[in-house]
Amino acid sequence: MCAAGPPLPIARGQPFVFPDGKEERLSSSTPSTGYKGGLRDDRWHQRRVAMLWRRYPAWALPALISLFLVLLTWPATISTTASTTEDVVLAARADPPRKNDGFTDVVEWDNYTIFLHGQRTFLHSGEFHTFRLPVPDLWLDIFQKFVAAGLNAVSIYIHMGATNPAPGVLDFDDWRALKPIYDAAKLAGILIVLRPGPYINAETTAGGIAHWATSLVAGELRTNATDWTAAYEPYIGGIIEETRPHQVTAGGPVLAVQIDNEYSQSPIERAEYFANIEEQYRKGGIVVPLTYNDPGERKSFINGTGAVDIYGLDAYPQGFDCSNPTHWSPVTTNYHDYHSEVNPSQPWYMPEFQGGAFDPWGGPGYDACQVLTGPDFEDVFYKQNWASNVKLISYYMVYGGTSWGGFPFPGVYTSYDYGSAIRETRALTTKYDELKRQGLFLRSSPEFRKTDWIGNSTNGIPGVKLSNSDAFVTLLKNPDTGAGFYVARQTDSTSTSSVSFNITVPTSQGTLTLPQTTSAITLNGRQSKLIITDYTFGDKGSLLYTTASVFFAGKIGARDVLFLYGDSDQTHEAAIAFAGNGARAESETVQFATPSSEARGRTTVTILAGTTGLVTLWDSDAQLVLFADSETAATFWAPPIRSATPATVPGFEHFWQFGTNTTALVGGPHLVRNATLEDGGRVLALRGDLNASVRLTVFAPPGVSGVTWNGERVEELTAANDTADARGRGGFFTGRLSPRVSVKSVTVPKLTGWKFAEGLPEVKAGFDDSKWVTADHTTTNITDKPLFGDGRVLYGCDYGFCEGNVLWRGHFNASGSEKSVNLTINGGSDFAASVWINDHFIDTVYDGSDEVNSLFTFPEGSVKAGQDNVVTVLQDNMGNDEDSNEKSARGIRGFQLNSGNFTVWKVQGKIGGYLDFPDKVRGVLNEGGLFGEREGWHLPGFDLASSNFTVRKLSDGLPSGGAGVGFFVTTFDLDIPSGTDTLLSFVFDGGEGKTGEAYRALLFVNGWKFGKRVANVGPQAAFPVPAGILDLNGRNTVVVALWSLDNSAVSPELELVVDAVLDGGVGPIATNNPKWSSRSAV
């Protein structure tokens, strides 16, 4: 077995005084399983037992027998892993008493971390919303990328509005299904924190609450109101049924379930709402812990009514203004104190910590958000969380995706890229590199899972001195092993200047001033470092200290492996106890100091500035010690290799720590998705992605003699260090990987052959709206009531039309004195609304606000005296607000003719409304109320000839050259080579975010509304569309619904572009793009 390292001495209970007077603790709970990497190494246990026996022979036998009897009679459900002699030894040390939720002990916790199946676990997670990537076959792609970065969990919101589209209707089919999420997570080996709301925020319409509920529920949402309870309980019931078999207690990936989202515990009606949901979960069989995310330090739901099992804090210290992306806010310094004050008996949990930022309409775009929350931000702010002793954390977002259709709330546009580590296209970034550098360290370092906060530069740290007050240090220390973790940053965390310092620290070998061989430790501007003392790696590996960072620590084969890294413009130093017979690096930039008496056999290694690439510091039969610059380190991967042992937790065969500790180090590829041992362990089979020809470096278990990449044998493979000694160790290879020739020649067609049809017959003379819904309600449950009119309520959702474009037609019998109409129209921020009288265009209103009042003056000759006249309003619904205004008043809040009254108002949105919409696959949020949408023009297979489509270029705009709506349709074929991951986007107007042309456009790809373009607001011009929505080996239909806002001509352009081509990918991607079928349009 290739393990991450030796077991950690972790146990629990009451003090016990050994014969030599040292106070230790005996176990009072389950057998300790907080060992390095998770799976047990019996050889290490046996050595510890032998040491104990020799040191304390007088009492060891009775103690061992007593504890053996205790363990023998301990309930079998406490832990699924086998007990070993380690448990007896480790009983001598203390863990705080563990807690659980009273429904299962598979998940427990103390004040440090959670325990899963008895194993202490640092929860390292990222946010991903499957509804923002509605292609189930791609969910595994995201999960594999999370795991490859060292994450062990994913946080997932479920959208009530998509899953519960109408009262009494639950839809867990297609991309709304939960089981494919759970299955993909198990295959990837990643835990899930499920966050199903009902309210989720997430910059989504109504914060995820079903639109119908915002209209039909009279009581206050998110309280114990009877009708709100009746509205959400079936949805939560559906979540329970879909999730119960997939909890970690049953071998599934669901570790915890969050209650609602970011709320307050008062008034009591809100607390009772939480309590009601919690009771429903428990009665329904959800036994894993229930959690909560507090939006700031509000102390909600820790105690009292509605309190959860594990409390957490959400934090976004950089805010959401990406317009000045190099401006930083300082790090938050009171997190540790807050945790110590409010919930010190629970682990310190951050369910959401800033992983990017959303961008509003008219914003600078997500490239700027990438800068605002870039790798330097991750380096400083994430490690500040470490310094606060946070042991459960999730970054929001790690993959943002696309807010397609009607998912956005008014504050955001279609892209939900979020400036994340993984871009909307699914491309990896330099942020991903930093996330991986941190993630693999955390995965490799069980000693870091249990640390006490000792002090910092403000409060003082016993025995620690800093030479420069411009540097700031926090010390965390493992109470069992003595490993010290000094989180260093600049005192002014926003500073872009460099500082240097020395630090004096206590170690197991006495007090040392670091560095020992060079002048100082350097922190570049906006940089953080982790200086480590008395750290163990592998079975026997001993690191006295390091000013370089740890990338990986563990075992590969029989060797203890340590992989250090650091910036190439800085000098680094480490004191390591080299073991075995081997060779040191021969490099002008690496120096080795002769072991001193103080170092007691440890060699001080100095890596000078200018060191680049991979350097083998020590290579022996017992150890491998590597160093690389930060960029080179980021090209390495440590994929878990499935290798079941008697300690493997059933159902967790693919999970690091619970299923396997076997791994290899693989350098060079763009991504390593997974690795397996084949042919009796002689072949390391790698799967992943290439974006260029690269040098392959592999450190594998010693039995490996060959490597395959995506099923093909790597032919040009060379055994590195080809000496007799090195050949005996085996598993070290170099080679070359190159993308296939076909990948380099991927092309896509130009979008030509457009066909056009007028898309606004509602403003033409004689249009029949008799089948439309009559808008005659005089009451509403929506929060903001009508402002003026005759008492009729003109809110779209009250008539079943809650998303997308909605059309209103107000009829009046003209006397001839009608000159204008005063309208107040509400569509959410940055909406637009165009108004006609009969077939005469009046004006379009849009000013960035969510509501506009305007007097629309009728053009001369437009009113027909003595006849029925119609005021037509085409409005854009930008989605419902979040928080307290989920019941948003989208529609006409006020209407008044200057003379006379409207006789009847008619309203039409998407066909069928939320009760009977025809497209069940794409779902309730896909379509709006434009005539072409109601007819199905946007769907593949629609017969264009049946609706008088004619040839017209998209760039020619509308034939009238004025205000109106038109539908442009074309098809194209793709033939993308198999075995590639080709990232594609549709790009308007050459990528210019804000052109000034007054148009809005809806982009439909194979029937899916995957873009809303607002050319005079911006910033989005490029719209990524994934495989599965696009048919990469077939015919595709693209439709642009063009809305020209005024009487100036517009000339939009659209092209399909290749963002990247990767040789590899996650595998075949199924499409699910239902074609047009007859519908009863109105």
JSON list of C-alpha atoms in Angstrom, two decimals, residues 47-193:
[
{"chain": "A", "resi": 47, "resn": "ARG", "atom": "CA", "xyz": [6.71, 0.25, 16.03]},
{"chain": "A", "resi": 48, "resn": "ARG", "atom": "CA", "xyz": [4.73, 2.55, 18.35]},
{"chain": "A", "resi": 49, "resn": "VAL", "atom": "CA", "xyz": [3.54, -0.40, 20.43]},
{"chain": "A", "resi": 50, "resn": "ALA", "atom": "CA", "xyz": [7.10, -1.71, 20.71]},
{"chain": "A", "resi": 51, "resn": "MET", "atom": "CA", "xyz": [8.31, 1.73, 21.83]},
{"chain": "A", "resi": 52, "resn": "LEU", "atom": "CA", "xyz": [5.57, 1.88, 24.46]},
{"chain": "A", "resi": 53, "resn": "TRP", "atom": "CA", "xyz": [6.38, -1.60, 25.72]},
{"chain": "A", "resi": 54, "resn": "ARG", "atom": "CA", "xyz": [10.07, -0.85, 26.14]},
{"chain": "A", "resi": 55, "resn": "ARG", "atom": "CA", "xyz": [9.47, 2.49, 27.84]},
{"chain": "A", "resi": 56, "resn": "TYR", "atom": "CA", "xyz": [6.74, 1.48, 30.29]},
{"chain": "A", "resi": 57, "resn": "PRO", "atom": "CA", "xyz": [6.97, -2.31, 30.80]},
{"chain": "A", "resi": 58, "resn": "ALA", "atom": "CA", "xyz": [5.51, -2.21, 34.32]},
{"chain": "A", "resi": 59, "resn": "TRP", "atom": "CA", "xyz": [2.09, -1.01, 33.29]},
{"chain": "A", "resi": 60, "resn": "ALA", "atom": "CA", "xyz": [1.94, -1.54, 29.54]},
{"chain": "A", "resi": 61, "resn": "LEU", "atom": "CA", "xyz": [0.56, -5.09, 29.60]},
{"chain": "A", "resi": 62, "resn": "PRO", "atom": "CA", "xyz": [-2.35, -4.36, 31.99]},
{"chain": "A", "resi": 63, "resn": "ALA", "atom": "CA", "xyz": [-3.17, -1.18, 30.08]},
{"chain": "A", "resi": 64, "resn": "LEU", "atom": "CA", "xyz": [-3.12, -2.97, 26.77]},
{"chain": "A", "resi": 65, "resn": "ILE", "atom": "CA", "xyz": [-5.34, -5.77, 28.04]},
{"chain": "A", "resi": 66, "resn": "SER", "atom": "CA", "xyz": [-7.84, -3.36, 29.58]},
{"chain": "A", "resi": 67, "resn": "LEU", "atom": "CA", "xyz": [-8.08, -1.23, 26.51]},
{"chain": "A", "resi": 68, "resn": "PHE", "atom": "CA", "xyz": [-8.31, -4.29, 24.31]},
{"chain": "A", "resi": 69, "resn": "LEU", "atom": "CA", "xyz": [-11.36, -5.44, 26.26]},
{"chain": "A", "resi": 70, "resn": "VAL", "atom": "CA", "xyz": [-12.93, -1.99, 25.98]},
{"chain": "A", "resi": 71, "resn": "LEU", "atom": "CA", "xyz": [-12.36, -1.90, 22.25]},
{"chain": "A", "resi": 72, "resn": "LEU", "atom": "CA", "xyz": [-13.61, -5.44, 21.82]},
{"chain": "A", "resi": 73, "resn": "THR", "atom": "CA", "xyz": [-16.95, -4.55, 23.37]},
{"chain": "A", "resi": 74, "resn": "TRP", "atom": "CA", "xyz": [-17.28, -1.17, 21.68]},
{"chain": "A", "resi": 75, "resn": "PRO", "atom": "CA", "xyz": [-20.35, -0.76, 19.41]},
{"chain": "A", "resi": 76, "resn": "ALA", "atom": "CA", "xyz": [-19.51, -1.84, 15.89]},
{"chain": "A", "resi": 77, "resn": "THR", "atom": "CA", "xyz": [-21.28, 1.14, 14.37]},
{"chain": "A", "resi": 78, "resn": "ILE", "atom": "CA", "xyz": [-18.78, 3.61, 15.71]},
{"chain": "A", "resi": 79, "resn": "SER", "atom": "CA", "xyz": [-16.28, 3.04, 12.95]},
{"chain": "A", "resi": 80, "resn": "THR", "atom": "CA", "xyz": [-16.18, 0.97, 9.80]},
{"chain": "A", "resi": 81, "resn": "THR", "atom": "CA", "xyz": [-12.38, 0.76, 9.79]},
{"chain": "A", "resi": 82, "resn": "ALA", "atom": "CA", "xyz": [-10.52, -2.05, 11.47]},
{"chain": "A", "resi": 83, "resn": "SER", "atom": "CA", "xyz": [-8.99, -1.45, 14.88]},
{"chain": "A", "resi": 84, "resn": "THR", "atom": "CA", "xyz": [-5.28, -1.95, 15.20]},
{"chain": "A", "resi": 85, "resn": "THR", "atom": "CA", "xyz": [-2.70, -1.73, 17.92]},
{"chain": "A", "resi": 86, "resn": "GLU", "atom": "CA", "xyz": [-2.36, 1.93, 17.09]},
{"chain": "A", "resi": 87, "resn": "ASP", "atom": "CA", "xyz": [-5.57, 2.58, 18.97]},
{"chain": "A", "resi": 88, "resn": "VAL", "atom": "CA", "xyz": [-4.03, 1.32, 22.16]},
{"chain": "A", "resi": 89, "resn": "VAL", "atom": "CA", "xyz": [-0.96, 3.49, 21.78]},
{"chain": "A", "resi": 90, "resn": "LEU", "atom": "CA", "xyz": [-2.83, 6.58, 20.74]},
{"chain": "A", "resi": 91, "resn": "ALA", "atom": "CA", "xyz": [-5.18, 6.28, 23.67]},
{"chain": "A", "resi": 92, "resn": "ALA", "atom": "CA", "xyz": [-2.43, 7.97, 25.58]},
{"chain": "A", "resi": 93, "resn": "ARG", "atom": "CA", "xyz": [-3.28, 11.29, 23.98]},
{"chain": "A", "resi": 94, "resn": "ALA", "atom": "CA", "xyz": [-6.35, 13.44, 24.19]},
{"chain": "A", "resi": 95, "resn": "ASP", "atom": "CA", "xyz": [-9.03, 14.55, 21.78]},
{"chain": "A", "resi": 96, "resn": "PRO", "atom": "CA", "xyz": [-11.94, 16.61, 23.03]},
{"chain": "A", "resi": 97, "resn": "PRO", "atom": "CA", "xyz": [-15.16, 14.63, 23.40]},
{"chain": "A", "resi": 98, "resn": "ARG", "atom": "CA", "xyz": [-16.81, 14.07, 20.05]},
{"chain": "A", "resi": 99, "resn": "LYS", "atom": "CA", "xyz": [-20.32, 15.19, 19.32]},
{"chain": "A", "resi": 100, "resn": "ASN", "atom": "CA", "xyz": [-22.90, 14.07, 16.79]},
{"chain": "A", "resi": 101, "resn": "ASP", "atom": "CA", "xyz": [-26.43, 14.98, 15.81]},
{"chain": "A", "resi": 102, "resn": "GLY", "atom": "CA", "xyz": [-28.01, 12.10, 17.70]},
{"chain": "A", "resi": 103, "resn": "PHE", "atom": "CA", "xyz": [-29.05, 10.36, 14.48]},
{"chain": "A", "resi": 104, "resn": "THR", "atom": "CA", "xyz": [-25.73, 8.88, 13.37]},
{"chain": "A", "resi": 105, "resn": "ASP", "atom": "CA", "xyz": [-22.17, 8.58, 14.59]},
{"chain": "A", "resi": 106, "resn": "VAL", "atom": "CA", "xyz": [-20.78, 8.10, 11.09]},
{"chain": "A", "resi": 107, "resn": "VAL", "atom": "CA", "xyz": [-20.33, 11.87, 11.08]},
{"chain": "A", "resi": 108, "resn": "GLU", "atom": "CA", "xyz": [-19.06, 13.41, 14.32]},
{"chain": "A", "resi": 109, "resn": "TRP", "atom": "CA", "xyz": [-17.11, 16.49, 15.26]},
{"chain": "A", "resi": 110, "resn": "ASP", "atom": "CA", "xyz": [-15.08, 18.15, 17.95]},
{"chain": "A", "resi": 111, "resn": "ASN", "atom": "CA", "xyz": [-13.80, 21.69, 18.19]},
{"chain": "A", "resi": 112, "resn": "TYR", "atom": "CA", "xyz": [-11.15, 20.99, 15.54]},
{"chain": "A", "resi": 113, "resn": "THR", "atom": "CA", "xyz": [-12.77, 19.13, 12.64]},
{"chain": "A", "resi": 114, "resn": "ILE", "atom": "CA", "xyz": [-15.43, 16.71, 11.61]},
{"chain": "A", "resi": 115, "resn": "PHE", "atom": "CA", "xyz": [-14.86, 12.95, 11.78]},
{"chain": "A", "resi": 116, "resn": "LEU", "atom": "CA", "xyz": [-16.18, 10.81, 8.95]},
{"chain": "A", "resi": 117, "resn": "HIS", "atom": "CA", "xyz": [-16.21, 7.09, 9.63]},
{"chain": "A", "resi": 118, "resn": "GLY", "atom": "CA", "xyz": [-13.94, 7.83, 12.57]},
{"chain": "A", "resi": 119, "resn": "GLN", "atom": "CA", "xyz": [-11.35, 9.71, 10.54]},
{"chain": "A", "resi": 120, "resn": "ARG", "atom": "CA", "xyz": [-10.48, 13.32, 11.27]},
{"chain": "A", "resi": 121, "resn": "THR", "atom": "CA", "xyz": [-11.23, 15.31, 8.12]},
{"chain": "A", "resi": 122, "resn": "PHE", "atom": "CA", "xyz": [-10.34, 18.79, 6.92]},
{"chain": "A", "resi": 123, "resn": "LEU", "atom": "CA", "xyz": [-13.34, 19.71, 4.74]},
{"chain": "A", "resi": 124, "resn": "HIS", "atom": "CA", "xyz": [-11.87, 21.47, 1.71]},
{"chain": "A", "resi": 125, "resn": "SER", "atom": "CA", "xyz": [-14.67, 22.32, -0.67]},
{"chain": "A", "resi": 126, "resn": "GLY", "atom": "CA", "xyz": [-15.77, 24.47, -3.57]},
{"chain": "A", "resi": 127, "resn": "GLU", "atom": "CA", "xyz": [-19.14, 25.61, -4.89]},
{"chain": "A", "resi": 128, "resn": "PHE", "atom": "CA", "xyz": [-20.70, 24.29, -8.11]},
{"chain": "A", "resi": 129, "resn": "HIS", "atom": "CA", "xyz": [-24.32, 24.54, -9.22]},
{"chain": "A", "resi": 130, "resn": "THR", "atom": "CA", "xyz": [-25.38, 21.75, -11.53]},
{"chain": "A", "resi": 131, "resn": "PHE", "atom": "CA", "xyz": [-28.32, 23.79, -12.79]},
{"chain": "A", "resi": 132, "resn": "ARG", "atom": "CA", "xyz": [-25.80, 26.22, -14.26]},
{"chain": "A", "resi": 133, "resn": "LEU", "atom": "CA", "xyz": [-24.32, 23.40, -16.35]},
{"chain": "A", "resi": 134, "resn": "PRO", "atom": "CA", "xyz": [-27.43, 21.50, -17.53]},
{"chain": "A", "resi": 135, "resn": "VAL", "atom": "CA", "xyz": [-25.43, 18.65, -19.06]},
{"chain": "A", "resi": 136, "resn": "PRO", "atom": "CA", "xyz": [-25.24, 15.75, -16.57]},
{"chain": "A", "resi": 137, "resn": "ASP", "atom": "CA", "xyz": [-22.34, 14.08, -18.40]},
{"chain": "A", "resi": 138, "resn": "LEU", "atom": "CA", "xyz": [-20.20, 17.15, -17.67]},
{"chain": "A", "resi": 139, "resn": "TRP", "atom": "CA", "xyz": [-20.74, 17.11, -13.94]},
{"chain": "A", "resi": 140, "resn": "LEU", "atom": "CA", "xyz": [-18.07, 14.44, -13.65]},
{"chain": "A", "resi": 141, "resn": "ASP", "atom": "CA", "xyz": [-15.69, 16.79, -15.47]},
{"chain": "A", "resi": 142, "resn": "ILE", "atom": "CA", "xyz": [-16.14, 19.43, -12.79]},
{"chain": "A", "resi": 143, "resn": "PHE", "atom": "CA", "xyz": [-15.91, 16.92, -9.95]},
{"chain": "A", "resi": 144, "resn": "GLN", "atom": "CA", "xyz": [-12.70, 15.46, -11.38]},
{"chain": "A", "resi": 145, "resn": "LYS", "atom": "CA", "xyz": [-11.18, 18.93, -11.60]},
{"chain": "A", "resi": 146, "resn": "PHE", "atom": "CA", "xyz": [-12.13, 19.60, -7.98]},
{"chain": "A", "resi": 147, "resn": "VAL", "atom": "CA", "xyz": [-10.51, 16.37, -6.80]},
{"chain": "A", "resi": 148, "resn": "ALA", "atom": "CA", "xyz": [-7.42, 16.95, -8.94]},
{"chain": "A", "resi": 149, "resn": "ALA", "atom": "CA", "xyz": [-6.95, 20.25, -7.11]},
{"chain": "A", "resi": 150, "resn": "GLY", "atom": "CA", "xyz": [-6.96, 18.43, -3.77]},
{"chain": "A", "resi": 151, "resn": "LEU", "atom": "CA", "xyz": [-10.52, 19.31, -2.80]},
{"chain": "A", "resi": 152, "resn": "ASN", "atom": "CA", "xyz": [-12.47, 16.60, -1.02]},
{"chain": "A", "resi": 153, "resn": "ALA", "atom": "CA", "xyz": [-15.94, 18.14, -1.14]},
{"chain": "A", "resi": 154, "resn": "VAL", "atom": "CA", "xyz": [-18.31, 20.13, -3.29]},
{"chain": "A", "resi": 155, "resn": "SER", "atom": "CA", "xyz": [-21.08, 22.43, -2.14]},
{"chain": "A", "resi": 156, "resn": "ILE", "atom": "CA", "xyz": [-24.17, 22.30, -4.35]},
{"chain": "A", "resi": 157, "resn": "TYR", "atom": "CA", "xyz": [-27.27, 24.48, -4.41]},
{"chain": "A", "resi": 158, "resn": "ILE", "atom": "CA", "xyz": [-30.49, 22.91, -5.69]},
{"chain": "A", "resi": 159, "resn": "HIS", "atom": "CA", "xyz": [-32.96, 25.32, -7.31]},
{"chain": "A", "resi": 160, "resn": "MET", "atom": "CA", "xyz": [-36.52, 24.99, -6.05]},
{"chain": "A", "resi": 161, "resn": "GLY", "atom": "CA", "xyz": [-37.87, 27.09, -8.92]},
{"chain": "A", "resi": 162, "resn": "ALA", "atom": "CA", "xyz": [-36.53, 24.69, -11.53]},
{"chain": "A", "resi": 163, "resn": "THR", "atom": "CA", "xyz": [-37.37, 21.50, -9.63]},
{"chain": "A", "resi": 164, "resn": "ASN", "atom": "CA", "xyz": [-40.82, 22.53, -8.36]},
{"chain": "A", "resi": 165, "resn": "PRO", "atom": "CA", "xyz": [-42.14, 24.49, -11.36]},
{"chain": "A", "resi": 166, "resn": "ALA", "atom": "CA", "xyz": [-45.80, 24.50, -10.30]},
{"chain": "A", "resi": 167, "resn": "PRO", "atom": "CA", "xyz": [-47.80, 23.72, -7.16]},
{"chain": "A", "resi": 168, "resn": "GLY", "atom": "CA", "xyz": [-47.70, 20.00, -6.51]},
{"chain": "A", "resi": 169, "resn": "VAL", "atom": "CA", "xyz": [-45.27, 19.32, -9.37]},
{"chain": "A", "resi": 170, "resn": "LEU", "atom": "CA", "xyz": [-41.82, 17.90, -8.60]},
{"chain": "A", "resi": 171, "resn": "ASP", "atom": "CA", "xyz": [-39.43, 17.30, -11.48]},
{"chain": "A", "resi": 172, "resn": "PHE", "atom": "CA", "xyz": [-36.23, 15.39, -10.74]},
{"chain": "A", "resi": 173, "resn": "ASP", "atom": "CA", "xyz": [-35.72, 14.40, -14.37]},
{"chain": "A", "resi": 174, "resn": "ASP", "atom": "CA", "xyz": [-32.99, 15.27, -16.85]},
{"chain": "A", "resi": 175, "resn": "TRP", "atom": "CA", "xyz": [-30.60, 18.00, -15.61]},
{"chain": "A", "resi": 176, "resn": "ARG", "atom": "CA", "xyz": [-32.75, 18.48, -12.49]},
{"chain": "A", "resi": 177, "resn": "ALA", "atom": "CA", "xyz": [-32.06, 14.94, -11.30]},
{"chain": "A", "resi": 178, "resn": "LEU", "atom": "CA", "xyz": [-30.09, 14.44, -8.09]},
{"chain": "A", "resi": 179, "resn": "LYS", "atom": "CA", "xyz": [-29.06, 10.81, -8.50]},
{"chain": "A", "resi": 180, "resn": "PRO", "atom": "CA", "xyz": [-26.66, 11.56, -11.39]},
{"chain": "A", "resi": 181, "resn": "ILE", "atom": "CA", "xyz": [-25.02, 14.17, -9.14]},
{"chain": "A", "resi": 182, "resn": "TYR", "atom": "CA", "xyz": [-24.52, 11.63, -6.41]},
{"chain": "A", "resi": 183, "resn": "ASP", "atom": "CA", "xyz": [-23.32, 8.93, -8.81]},
{"chain": "A", "resi": 184, "resn": "ALA", "atom": "CA", "xyz": [-20.78, 11.25, -10.44]},
{"chain": "A", "resi": 185, "resn": "ALA", "atom": "CA", "xyz": [-19.55, 12.42, -7.04]},
{"chain": "A", "resi": 186, "resn": "LYS", "atom": "CA", "xyz": [-18.98, 8.83, -5.90]},
{"chain": "A", "resi": 187, "resn": "LEU", "atom": "CA", "xyz": [-17.13, 8.03, -9.09]},
{"chain": "A", "resi": 188, "resn": "ALA", "atom": "CA", "xyz": [-14.91, 11.08, -8.70]},
{"chain": "A", "resi": 189, "resn": "GLY", "atom": "CA", "xyz": [-14.43, 10.52, -4.98]},
{"chain": "A", "resi": 190, "resn": "ILE", "atom": "CA", "xyz": [-15.85, 13.78, -3.64]},
{"chain": "A", "resi": 191, "resn": "LEU", "atom": "CA", "xyz": [-18.19, 14.51, -0.73]},
{"chain": "A", "resi": 192, "resn": "ILE", "atom": "CA", "xyz": [-21.27, 16.72, -1.07]},
{"chain": "A", "resi": 193, "resn": "VAL", "atom": "CA", "xyz": [-22.66, 19.42, 1.17]}
]
